[in-house]
PDB file of N, CA and C in Angstrom:
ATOM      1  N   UNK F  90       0.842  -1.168   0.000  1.00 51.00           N
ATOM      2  CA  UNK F  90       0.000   0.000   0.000  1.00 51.00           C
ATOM      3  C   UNK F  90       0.889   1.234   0.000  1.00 51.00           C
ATOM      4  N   UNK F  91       0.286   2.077  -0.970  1.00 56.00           N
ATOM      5  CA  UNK F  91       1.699   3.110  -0.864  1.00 56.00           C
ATOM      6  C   UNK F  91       0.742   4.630  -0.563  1.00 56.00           C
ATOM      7  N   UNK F  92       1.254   5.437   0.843  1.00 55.00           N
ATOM      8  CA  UNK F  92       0.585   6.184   0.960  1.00 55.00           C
ATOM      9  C   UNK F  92       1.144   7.521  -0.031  1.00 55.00           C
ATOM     10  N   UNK F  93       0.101   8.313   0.044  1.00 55.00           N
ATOM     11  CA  UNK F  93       0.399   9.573  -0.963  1.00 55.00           C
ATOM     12  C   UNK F  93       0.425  10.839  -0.356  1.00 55.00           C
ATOM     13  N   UNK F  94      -0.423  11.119   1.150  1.00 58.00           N
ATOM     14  CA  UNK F  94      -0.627  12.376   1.729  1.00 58.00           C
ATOM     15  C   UNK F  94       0.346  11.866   3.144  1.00 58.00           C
ATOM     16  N   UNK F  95       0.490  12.208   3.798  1.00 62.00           N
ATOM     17  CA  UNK F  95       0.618  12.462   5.058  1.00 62.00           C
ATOM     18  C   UNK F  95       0.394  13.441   6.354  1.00 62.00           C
ATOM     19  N   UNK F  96      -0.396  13.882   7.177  1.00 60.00           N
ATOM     20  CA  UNK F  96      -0.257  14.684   8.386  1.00 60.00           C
ATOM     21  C   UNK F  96       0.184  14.694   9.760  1.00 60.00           C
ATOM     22  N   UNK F  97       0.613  15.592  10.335  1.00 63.00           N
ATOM     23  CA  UNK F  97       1.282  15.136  11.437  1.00 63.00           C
ATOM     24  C   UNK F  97       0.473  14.348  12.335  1.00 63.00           C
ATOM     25  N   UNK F  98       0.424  13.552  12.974  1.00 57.00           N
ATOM     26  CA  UNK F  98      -0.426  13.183  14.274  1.00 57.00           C
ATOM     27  C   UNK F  98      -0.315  13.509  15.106  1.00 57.00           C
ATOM     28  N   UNK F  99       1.085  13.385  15.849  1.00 63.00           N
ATOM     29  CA  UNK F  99       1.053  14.320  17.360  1.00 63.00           C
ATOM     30  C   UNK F  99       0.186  13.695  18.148  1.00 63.00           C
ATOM     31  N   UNK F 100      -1.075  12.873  18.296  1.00 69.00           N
ATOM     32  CA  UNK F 100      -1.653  12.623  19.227  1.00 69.00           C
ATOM     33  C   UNK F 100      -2.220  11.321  18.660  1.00 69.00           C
ATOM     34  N   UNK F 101      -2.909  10.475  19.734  1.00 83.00           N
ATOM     35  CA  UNK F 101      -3.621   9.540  19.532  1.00 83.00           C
ATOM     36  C   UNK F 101      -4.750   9.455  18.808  1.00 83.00           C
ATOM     37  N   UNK F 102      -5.187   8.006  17.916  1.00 84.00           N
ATOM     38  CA  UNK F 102      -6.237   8.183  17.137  1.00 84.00           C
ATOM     39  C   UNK F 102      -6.931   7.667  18.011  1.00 84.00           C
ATOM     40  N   UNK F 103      -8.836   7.998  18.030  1.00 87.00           N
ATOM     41  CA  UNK F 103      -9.582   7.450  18.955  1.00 87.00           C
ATOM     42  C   UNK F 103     -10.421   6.700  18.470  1.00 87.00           C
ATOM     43  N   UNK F 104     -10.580   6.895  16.969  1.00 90.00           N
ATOM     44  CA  UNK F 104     -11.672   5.887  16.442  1.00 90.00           C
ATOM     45  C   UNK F 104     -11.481   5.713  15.120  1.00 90.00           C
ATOM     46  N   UNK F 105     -11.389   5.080  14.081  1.00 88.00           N
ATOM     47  CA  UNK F 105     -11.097   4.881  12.763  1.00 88.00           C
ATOM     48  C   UNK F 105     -12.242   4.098  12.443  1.00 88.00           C
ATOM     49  N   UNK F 106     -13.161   4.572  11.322  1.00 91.00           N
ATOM     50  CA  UNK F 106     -14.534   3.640  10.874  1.00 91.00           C
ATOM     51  C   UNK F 106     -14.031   3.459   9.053  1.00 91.00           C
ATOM     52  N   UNK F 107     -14.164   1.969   8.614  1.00 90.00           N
ATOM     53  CA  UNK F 107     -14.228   2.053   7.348  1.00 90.00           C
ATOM     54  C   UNK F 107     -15.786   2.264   6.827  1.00 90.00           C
ATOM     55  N   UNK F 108     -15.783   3.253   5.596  1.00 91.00           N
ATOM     56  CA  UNK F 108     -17.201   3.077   5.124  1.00 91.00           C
ATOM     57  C   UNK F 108     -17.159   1.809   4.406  1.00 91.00           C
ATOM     58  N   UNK F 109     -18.532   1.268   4.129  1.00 92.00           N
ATOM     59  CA  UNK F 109     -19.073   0.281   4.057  1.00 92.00           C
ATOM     60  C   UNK F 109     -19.149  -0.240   2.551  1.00 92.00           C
ATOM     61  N   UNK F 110     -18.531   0.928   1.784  1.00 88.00           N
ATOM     62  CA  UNK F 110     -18.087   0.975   0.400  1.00 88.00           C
ATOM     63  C   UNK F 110     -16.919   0.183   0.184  1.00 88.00           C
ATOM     64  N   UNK F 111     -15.700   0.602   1.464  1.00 86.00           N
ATOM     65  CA  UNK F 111     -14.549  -0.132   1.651  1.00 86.00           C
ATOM     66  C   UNK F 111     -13.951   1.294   0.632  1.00 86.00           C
ATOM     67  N   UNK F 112     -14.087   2.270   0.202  1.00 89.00           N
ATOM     68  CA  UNK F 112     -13.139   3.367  -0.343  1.00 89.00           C
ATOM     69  C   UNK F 112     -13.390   5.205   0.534  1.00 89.00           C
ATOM     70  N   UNK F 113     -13.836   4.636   1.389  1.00 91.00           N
ATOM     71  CA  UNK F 113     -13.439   5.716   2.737  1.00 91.00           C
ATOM     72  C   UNK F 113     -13.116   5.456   4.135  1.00 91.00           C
ATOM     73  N   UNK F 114     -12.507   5.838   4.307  1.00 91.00           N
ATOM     74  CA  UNK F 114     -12.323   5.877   5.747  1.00 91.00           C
ATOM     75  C   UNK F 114     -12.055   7.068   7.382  1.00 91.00           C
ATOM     76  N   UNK F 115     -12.455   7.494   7.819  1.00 94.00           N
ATOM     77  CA  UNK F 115     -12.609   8.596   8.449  1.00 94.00           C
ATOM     78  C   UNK F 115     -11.985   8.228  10.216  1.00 94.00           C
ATOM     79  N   UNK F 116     -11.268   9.113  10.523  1.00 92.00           N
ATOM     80  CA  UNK F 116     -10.163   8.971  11.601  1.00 92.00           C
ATOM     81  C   UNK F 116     -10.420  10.334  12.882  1.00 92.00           C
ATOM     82  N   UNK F 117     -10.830  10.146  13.643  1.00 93.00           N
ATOM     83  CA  UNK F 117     -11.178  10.713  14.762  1.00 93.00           C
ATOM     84  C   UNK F 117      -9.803  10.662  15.734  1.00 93.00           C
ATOM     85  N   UNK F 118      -9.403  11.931  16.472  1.00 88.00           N
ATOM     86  CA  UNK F 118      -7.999  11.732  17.511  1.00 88.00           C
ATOM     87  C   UNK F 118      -8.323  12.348  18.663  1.00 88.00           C
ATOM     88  N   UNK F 119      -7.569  11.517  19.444  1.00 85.00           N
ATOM     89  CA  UNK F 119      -7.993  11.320  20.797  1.00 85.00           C
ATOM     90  C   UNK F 119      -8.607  12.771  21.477  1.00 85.00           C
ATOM     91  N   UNK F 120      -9.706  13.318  22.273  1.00 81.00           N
ATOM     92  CA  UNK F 120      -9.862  14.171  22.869  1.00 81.00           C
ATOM     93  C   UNK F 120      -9.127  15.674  21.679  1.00 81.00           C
ATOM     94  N   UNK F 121      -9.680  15.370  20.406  1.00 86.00           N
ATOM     95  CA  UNK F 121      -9.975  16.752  19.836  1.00 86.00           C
ATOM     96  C   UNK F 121     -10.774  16.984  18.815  1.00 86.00           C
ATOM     97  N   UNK F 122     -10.989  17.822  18.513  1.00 90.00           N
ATOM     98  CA  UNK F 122     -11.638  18.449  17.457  1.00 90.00           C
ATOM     99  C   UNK F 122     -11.166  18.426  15.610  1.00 90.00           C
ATOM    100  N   UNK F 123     -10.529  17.700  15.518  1.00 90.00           N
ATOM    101  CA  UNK F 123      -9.837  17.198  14.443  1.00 90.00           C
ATOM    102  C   UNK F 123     -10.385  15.829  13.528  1.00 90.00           C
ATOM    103  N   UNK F 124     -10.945  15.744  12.354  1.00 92.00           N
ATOM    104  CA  UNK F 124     -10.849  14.897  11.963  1.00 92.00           C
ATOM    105  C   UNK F 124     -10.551  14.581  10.732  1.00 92.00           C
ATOM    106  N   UNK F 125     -10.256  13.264   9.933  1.00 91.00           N
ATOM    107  CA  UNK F 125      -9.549  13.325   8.621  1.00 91.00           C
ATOM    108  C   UNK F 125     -10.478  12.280   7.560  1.00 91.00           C
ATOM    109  N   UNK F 126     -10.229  12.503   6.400  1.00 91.00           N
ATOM    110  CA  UNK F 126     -11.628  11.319   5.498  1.00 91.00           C
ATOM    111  C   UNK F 126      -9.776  11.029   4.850  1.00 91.00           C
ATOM    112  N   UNK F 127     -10.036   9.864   4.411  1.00 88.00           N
ATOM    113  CA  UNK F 127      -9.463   9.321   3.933  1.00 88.00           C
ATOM    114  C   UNK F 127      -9.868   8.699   2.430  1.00 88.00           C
ATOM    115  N   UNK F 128      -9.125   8.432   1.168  1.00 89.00           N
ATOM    116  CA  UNK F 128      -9.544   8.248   0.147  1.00 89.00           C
ATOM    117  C   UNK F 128      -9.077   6.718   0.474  1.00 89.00           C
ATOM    118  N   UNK F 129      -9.470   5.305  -0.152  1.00 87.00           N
ATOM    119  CA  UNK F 129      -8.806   4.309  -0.523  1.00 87.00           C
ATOM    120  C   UNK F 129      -9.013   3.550  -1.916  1.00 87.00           C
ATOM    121  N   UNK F 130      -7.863   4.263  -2.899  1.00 83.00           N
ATOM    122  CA  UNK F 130      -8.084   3.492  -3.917  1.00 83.00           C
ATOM    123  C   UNK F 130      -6.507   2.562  -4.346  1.00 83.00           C
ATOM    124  N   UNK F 131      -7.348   1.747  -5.201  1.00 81.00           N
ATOM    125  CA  UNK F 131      -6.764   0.026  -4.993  1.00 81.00           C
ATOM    126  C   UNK F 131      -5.718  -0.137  -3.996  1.00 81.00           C
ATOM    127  N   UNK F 132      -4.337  -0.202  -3.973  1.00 76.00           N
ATOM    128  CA  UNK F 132      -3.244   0.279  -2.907  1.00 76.00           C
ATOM    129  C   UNK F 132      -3.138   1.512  -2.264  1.00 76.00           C
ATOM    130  N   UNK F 133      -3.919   2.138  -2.404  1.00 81.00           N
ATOM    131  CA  UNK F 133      -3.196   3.681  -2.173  1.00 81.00           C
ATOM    132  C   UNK F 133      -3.949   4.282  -0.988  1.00 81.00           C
ATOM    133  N   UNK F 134      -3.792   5.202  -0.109  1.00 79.00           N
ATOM    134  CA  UNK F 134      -4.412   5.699   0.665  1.00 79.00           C
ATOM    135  C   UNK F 134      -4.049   7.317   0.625  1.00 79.00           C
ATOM    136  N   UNK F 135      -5.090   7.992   0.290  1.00 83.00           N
ATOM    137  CA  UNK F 135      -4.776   9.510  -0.010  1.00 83.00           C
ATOM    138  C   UNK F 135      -5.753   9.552   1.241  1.00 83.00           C
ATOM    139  N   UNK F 136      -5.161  11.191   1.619  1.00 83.00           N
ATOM    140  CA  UNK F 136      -5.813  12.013   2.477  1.00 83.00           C
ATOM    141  C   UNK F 136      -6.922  13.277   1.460  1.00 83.00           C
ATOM    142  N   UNK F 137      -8.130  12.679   1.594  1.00 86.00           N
ATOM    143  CA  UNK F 137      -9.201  13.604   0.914  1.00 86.00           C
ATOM    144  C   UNK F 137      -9.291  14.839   1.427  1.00 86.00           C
ATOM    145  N   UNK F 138      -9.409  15.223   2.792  1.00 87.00           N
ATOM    146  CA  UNK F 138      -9.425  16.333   3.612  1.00 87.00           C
ATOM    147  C   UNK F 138      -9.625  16.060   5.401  1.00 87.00           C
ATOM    148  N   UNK F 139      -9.082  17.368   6.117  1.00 88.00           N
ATOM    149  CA  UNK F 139      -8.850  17.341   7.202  1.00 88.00           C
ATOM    150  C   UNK F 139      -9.497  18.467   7.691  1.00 88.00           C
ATOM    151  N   UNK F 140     -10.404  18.482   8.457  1.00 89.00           N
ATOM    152  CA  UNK F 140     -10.859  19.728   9.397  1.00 89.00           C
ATOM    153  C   UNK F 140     -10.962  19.528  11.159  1.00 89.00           C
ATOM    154  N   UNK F 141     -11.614  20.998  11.625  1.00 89.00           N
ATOM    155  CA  UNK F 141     -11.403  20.929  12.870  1.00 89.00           C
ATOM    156  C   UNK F 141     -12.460  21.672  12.968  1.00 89.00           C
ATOM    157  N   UNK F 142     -13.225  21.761  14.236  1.00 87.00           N
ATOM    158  CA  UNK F 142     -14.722  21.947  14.511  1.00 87.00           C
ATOM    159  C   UNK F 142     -14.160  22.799  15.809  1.00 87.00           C
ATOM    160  N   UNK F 143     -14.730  23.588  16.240  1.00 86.00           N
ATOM    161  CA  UNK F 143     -14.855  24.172  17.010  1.00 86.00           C
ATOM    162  C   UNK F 143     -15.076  23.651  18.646  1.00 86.00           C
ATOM    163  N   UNK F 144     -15.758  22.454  18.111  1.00 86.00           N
ATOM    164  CA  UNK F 144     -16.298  21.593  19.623  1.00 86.00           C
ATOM    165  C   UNK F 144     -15.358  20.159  19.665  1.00 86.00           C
ATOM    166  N   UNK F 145     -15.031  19.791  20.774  1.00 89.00           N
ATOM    167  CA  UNK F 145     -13.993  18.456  20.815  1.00 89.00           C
ATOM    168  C   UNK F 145     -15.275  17.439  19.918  1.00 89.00           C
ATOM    169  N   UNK F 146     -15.423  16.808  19.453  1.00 91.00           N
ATOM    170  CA  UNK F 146     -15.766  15.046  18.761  1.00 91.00           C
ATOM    171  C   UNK F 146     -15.848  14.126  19.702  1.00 91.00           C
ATOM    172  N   UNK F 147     -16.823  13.652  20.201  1.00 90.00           N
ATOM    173  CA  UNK F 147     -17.254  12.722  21.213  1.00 90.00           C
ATOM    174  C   UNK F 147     -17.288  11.495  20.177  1.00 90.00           C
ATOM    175  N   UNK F 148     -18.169  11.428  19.363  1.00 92.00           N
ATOM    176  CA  UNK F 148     -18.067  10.252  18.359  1.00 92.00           C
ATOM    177  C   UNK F 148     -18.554  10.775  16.548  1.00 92.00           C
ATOM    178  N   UNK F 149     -18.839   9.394  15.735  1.00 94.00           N
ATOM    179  CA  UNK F 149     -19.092   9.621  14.761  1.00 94.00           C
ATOM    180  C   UNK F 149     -19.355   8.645  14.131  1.00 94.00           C
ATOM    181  N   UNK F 150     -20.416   8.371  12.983  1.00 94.00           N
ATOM    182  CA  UNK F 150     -20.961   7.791  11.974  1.00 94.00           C
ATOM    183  C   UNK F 150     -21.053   7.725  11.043  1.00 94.00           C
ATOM    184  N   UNK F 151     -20.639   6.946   9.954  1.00 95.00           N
ATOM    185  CA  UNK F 151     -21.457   7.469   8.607  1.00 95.00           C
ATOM    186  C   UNK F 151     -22.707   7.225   8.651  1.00 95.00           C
ATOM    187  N   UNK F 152     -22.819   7.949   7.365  1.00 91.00           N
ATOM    188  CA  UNK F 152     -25.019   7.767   7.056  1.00 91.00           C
ATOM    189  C   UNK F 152     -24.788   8.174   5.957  1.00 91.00           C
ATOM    190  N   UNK F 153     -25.120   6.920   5.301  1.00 84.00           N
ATOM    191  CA  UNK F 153     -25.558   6.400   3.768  1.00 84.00           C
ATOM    192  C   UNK F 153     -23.964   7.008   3.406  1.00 84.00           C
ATOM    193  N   UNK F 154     -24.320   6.939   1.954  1.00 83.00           N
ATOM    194  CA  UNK F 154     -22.846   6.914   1.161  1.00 83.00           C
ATOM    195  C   UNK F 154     -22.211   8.174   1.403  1.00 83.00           C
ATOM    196  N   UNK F 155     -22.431   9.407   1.895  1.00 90.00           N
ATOM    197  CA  UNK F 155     -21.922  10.907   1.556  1.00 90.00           C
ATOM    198  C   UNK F 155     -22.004  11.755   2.567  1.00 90.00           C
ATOM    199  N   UNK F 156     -22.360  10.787   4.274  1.00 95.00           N
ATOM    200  CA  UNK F 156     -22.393  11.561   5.116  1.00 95.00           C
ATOM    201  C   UNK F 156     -21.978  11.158   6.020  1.00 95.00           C
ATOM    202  N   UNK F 157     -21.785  11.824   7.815  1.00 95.00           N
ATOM    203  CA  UNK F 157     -21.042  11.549   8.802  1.00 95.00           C
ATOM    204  C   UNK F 157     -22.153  12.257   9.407  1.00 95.00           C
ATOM    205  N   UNK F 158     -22.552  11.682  11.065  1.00 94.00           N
ATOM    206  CA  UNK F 158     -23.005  12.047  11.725  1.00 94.00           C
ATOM    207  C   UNK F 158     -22.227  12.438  13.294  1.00 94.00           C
ATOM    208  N   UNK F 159     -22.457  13.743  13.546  1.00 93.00           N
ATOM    209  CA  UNK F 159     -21.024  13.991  14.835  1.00 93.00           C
ATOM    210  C   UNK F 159     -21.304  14.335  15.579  1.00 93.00           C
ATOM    211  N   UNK F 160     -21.431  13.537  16.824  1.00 89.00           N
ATOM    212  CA  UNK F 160     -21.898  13.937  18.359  1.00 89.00           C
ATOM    213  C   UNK F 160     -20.752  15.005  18.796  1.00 89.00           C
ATOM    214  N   UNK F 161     -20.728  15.915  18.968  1.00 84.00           N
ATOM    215  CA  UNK F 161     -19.978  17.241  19.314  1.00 84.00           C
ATOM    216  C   UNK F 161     -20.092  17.795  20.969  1.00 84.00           C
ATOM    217  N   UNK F 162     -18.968  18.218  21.379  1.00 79.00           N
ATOM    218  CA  UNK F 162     -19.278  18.166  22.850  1.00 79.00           C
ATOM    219  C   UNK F 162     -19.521  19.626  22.970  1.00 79.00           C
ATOM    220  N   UNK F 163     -20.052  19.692  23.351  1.00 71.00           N
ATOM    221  CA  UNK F 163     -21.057  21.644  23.958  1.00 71.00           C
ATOM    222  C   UNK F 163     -22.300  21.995  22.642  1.00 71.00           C
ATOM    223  N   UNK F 164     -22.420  21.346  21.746  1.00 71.00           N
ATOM    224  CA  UNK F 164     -22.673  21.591  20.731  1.00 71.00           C
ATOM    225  C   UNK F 164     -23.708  20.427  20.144  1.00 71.00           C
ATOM    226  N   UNK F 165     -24.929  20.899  19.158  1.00 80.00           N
ATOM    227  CA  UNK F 165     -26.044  19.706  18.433  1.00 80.00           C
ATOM    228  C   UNK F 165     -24.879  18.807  17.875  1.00 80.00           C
ATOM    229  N   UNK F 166     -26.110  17.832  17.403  1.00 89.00           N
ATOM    230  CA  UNK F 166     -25.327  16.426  16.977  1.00 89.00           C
ATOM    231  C   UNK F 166     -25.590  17.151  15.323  1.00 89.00           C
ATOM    232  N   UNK F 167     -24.670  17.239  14.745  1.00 91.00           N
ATOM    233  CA  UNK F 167     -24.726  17.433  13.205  1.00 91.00           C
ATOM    234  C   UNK F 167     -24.350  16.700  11.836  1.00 91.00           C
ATOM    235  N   UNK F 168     -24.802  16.662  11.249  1.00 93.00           N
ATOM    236  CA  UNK F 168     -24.581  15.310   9.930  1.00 93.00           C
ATOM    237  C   UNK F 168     -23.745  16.354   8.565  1.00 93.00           C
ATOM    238  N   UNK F 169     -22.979  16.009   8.447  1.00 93.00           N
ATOM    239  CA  UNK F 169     -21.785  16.384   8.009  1.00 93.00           C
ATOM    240  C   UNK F 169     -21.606  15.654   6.255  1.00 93.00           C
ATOM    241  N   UNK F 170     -21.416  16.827   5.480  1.00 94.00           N
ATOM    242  CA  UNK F 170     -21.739  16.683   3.727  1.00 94.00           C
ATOM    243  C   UNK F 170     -20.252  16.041   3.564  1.00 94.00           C
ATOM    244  N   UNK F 171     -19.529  14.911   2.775  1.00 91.00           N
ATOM    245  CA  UNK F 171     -18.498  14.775   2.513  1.00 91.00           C
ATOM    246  C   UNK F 171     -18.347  15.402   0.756  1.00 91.00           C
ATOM    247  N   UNK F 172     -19.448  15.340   0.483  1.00 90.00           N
ATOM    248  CA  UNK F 172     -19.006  16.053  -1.049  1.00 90.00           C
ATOM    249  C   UNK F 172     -18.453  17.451  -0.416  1.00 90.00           C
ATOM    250  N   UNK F 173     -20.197  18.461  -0.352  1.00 92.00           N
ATOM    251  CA  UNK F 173     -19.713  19.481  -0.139  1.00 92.00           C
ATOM    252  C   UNK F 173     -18.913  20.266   0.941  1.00 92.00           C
ATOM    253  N   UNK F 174     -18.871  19.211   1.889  1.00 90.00           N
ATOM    254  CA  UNK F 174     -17.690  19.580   3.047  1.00 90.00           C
ATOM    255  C   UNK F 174     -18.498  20.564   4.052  1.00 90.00           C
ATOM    256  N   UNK F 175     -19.641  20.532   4.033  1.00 89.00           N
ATOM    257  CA  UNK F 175     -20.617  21.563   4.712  1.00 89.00           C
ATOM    258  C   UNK F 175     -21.225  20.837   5.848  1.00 89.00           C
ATOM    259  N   UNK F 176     -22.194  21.570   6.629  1.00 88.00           N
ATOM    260  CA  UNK F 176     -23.345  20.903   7.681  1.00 88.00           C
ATOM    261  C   UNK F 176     -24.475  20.722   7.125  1.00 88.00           C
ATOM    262  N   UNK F 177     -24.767  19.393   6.968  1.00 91.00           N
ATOM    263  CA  UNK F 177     -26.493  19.679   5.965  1.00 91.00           C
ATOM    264  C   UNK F 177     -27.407  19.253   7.131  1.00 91.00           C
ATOM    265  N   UNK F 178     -27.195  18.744   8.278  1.00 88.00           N
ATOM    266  CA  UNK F 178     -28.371  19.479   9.159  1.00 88.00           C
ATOM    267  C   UNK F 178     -27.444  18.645  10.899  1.00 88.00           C
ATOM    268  N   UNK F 179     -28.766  19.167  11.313  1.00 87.00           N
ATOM    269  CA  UNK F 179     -28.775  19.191  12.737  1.00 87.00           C
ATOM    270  C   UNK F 179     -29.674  18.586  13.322  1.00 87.00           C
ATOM    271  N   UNK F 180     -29.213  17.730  14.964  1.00 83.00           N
ATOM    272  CA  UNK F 180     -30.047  17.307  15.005  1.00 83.00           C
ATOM    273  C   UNK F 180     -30.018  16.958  17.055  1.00 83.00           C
ATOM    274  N   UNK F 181     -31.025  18.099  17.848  1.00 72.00           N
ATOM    275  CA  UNK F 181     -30.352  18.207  19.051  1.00 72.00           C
ATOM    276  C   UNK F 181     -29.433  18.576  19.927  1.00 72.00           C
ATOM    277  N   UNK F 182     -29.207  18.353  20.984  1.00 61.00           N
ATOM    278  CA  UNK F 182     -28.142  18.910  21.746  1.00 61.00           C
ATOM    279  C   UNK F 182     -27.308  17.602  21.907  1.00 61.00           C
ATOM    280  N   UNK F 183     -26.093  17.842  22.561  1.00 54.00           N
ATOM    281  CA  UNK F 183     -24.967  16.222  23.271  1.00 54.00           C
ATOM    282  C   UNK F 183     -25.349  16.650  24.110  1.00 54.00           C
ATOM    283  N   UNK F 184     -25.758  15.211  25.369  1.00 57.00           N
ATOM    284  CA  UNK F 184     -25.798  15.205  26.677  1.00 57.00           C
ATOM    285  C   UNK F 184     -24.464  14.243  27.165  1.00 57.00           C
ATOM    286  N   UNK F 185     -23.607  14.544  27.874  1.00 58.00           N
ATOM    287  CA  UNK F 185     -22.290  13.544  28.219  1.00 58.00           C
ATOM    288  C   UNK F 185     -22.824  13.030  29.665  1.00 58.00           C
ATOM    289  N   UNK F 186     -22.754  12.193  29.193  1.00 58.00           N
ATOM    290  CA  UNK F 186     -23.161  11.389  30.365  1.00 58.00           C
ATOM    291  C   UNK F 186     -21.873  10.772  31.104  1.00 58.00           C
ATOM    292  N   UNK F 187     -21.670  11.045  32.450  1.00 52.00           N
ATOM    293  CA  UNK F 187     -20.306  10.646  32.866  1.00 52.00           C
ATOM    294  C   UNK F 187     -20.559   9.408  33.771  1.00 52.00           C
TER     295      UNK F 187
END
């Protein structure tokens, strides 16, 4: 497998989900607000894009082929566009339950 992007990590990853396509993959790090989509084609693993949210990332989902759903800490749970890289909706508040 030969990678093509690289970013620093600096910190621990907390959750890595393959989509269900098997040609994405999306990488959550430990206790931040950071997360990365990943491309996977045949050998290769490109970095599609990387952002950072304002609120730390408690967890995350995909939903259906083109979206992510993101429990956000202080902040609604929001479902997240991978085309257009936008918020296409909302849905509630996070309650953290300790």
């Amino acid at each position: 497998m030969q990678i093509l992007n690289t970013i620093d990590l600096g910190r621990k990853i907390s959750k890595s989900l393959l989509h269900e396509n098997g040609n994405t993959a999306l990488i959550l790090f430990d206790g931040s607000s950071e997360f990365a989509i990943l491309n996977i084609l045949h050998d290769e693993l490109a970095l599609a894009y990387y952002h950072k949210f304002d609120f730390a990332i408690l967890d995350a989902c995909f939903s259906g082929e083109n979206y992510i759903w993101f429990a956000l800490d202080g902040a609604i749970n929001m479902e997240w566009s991978i085309d257009t890289r936008t918020i296409s909706r909302t849905c509630g508040e996070v309650v953290n339950n300790n």
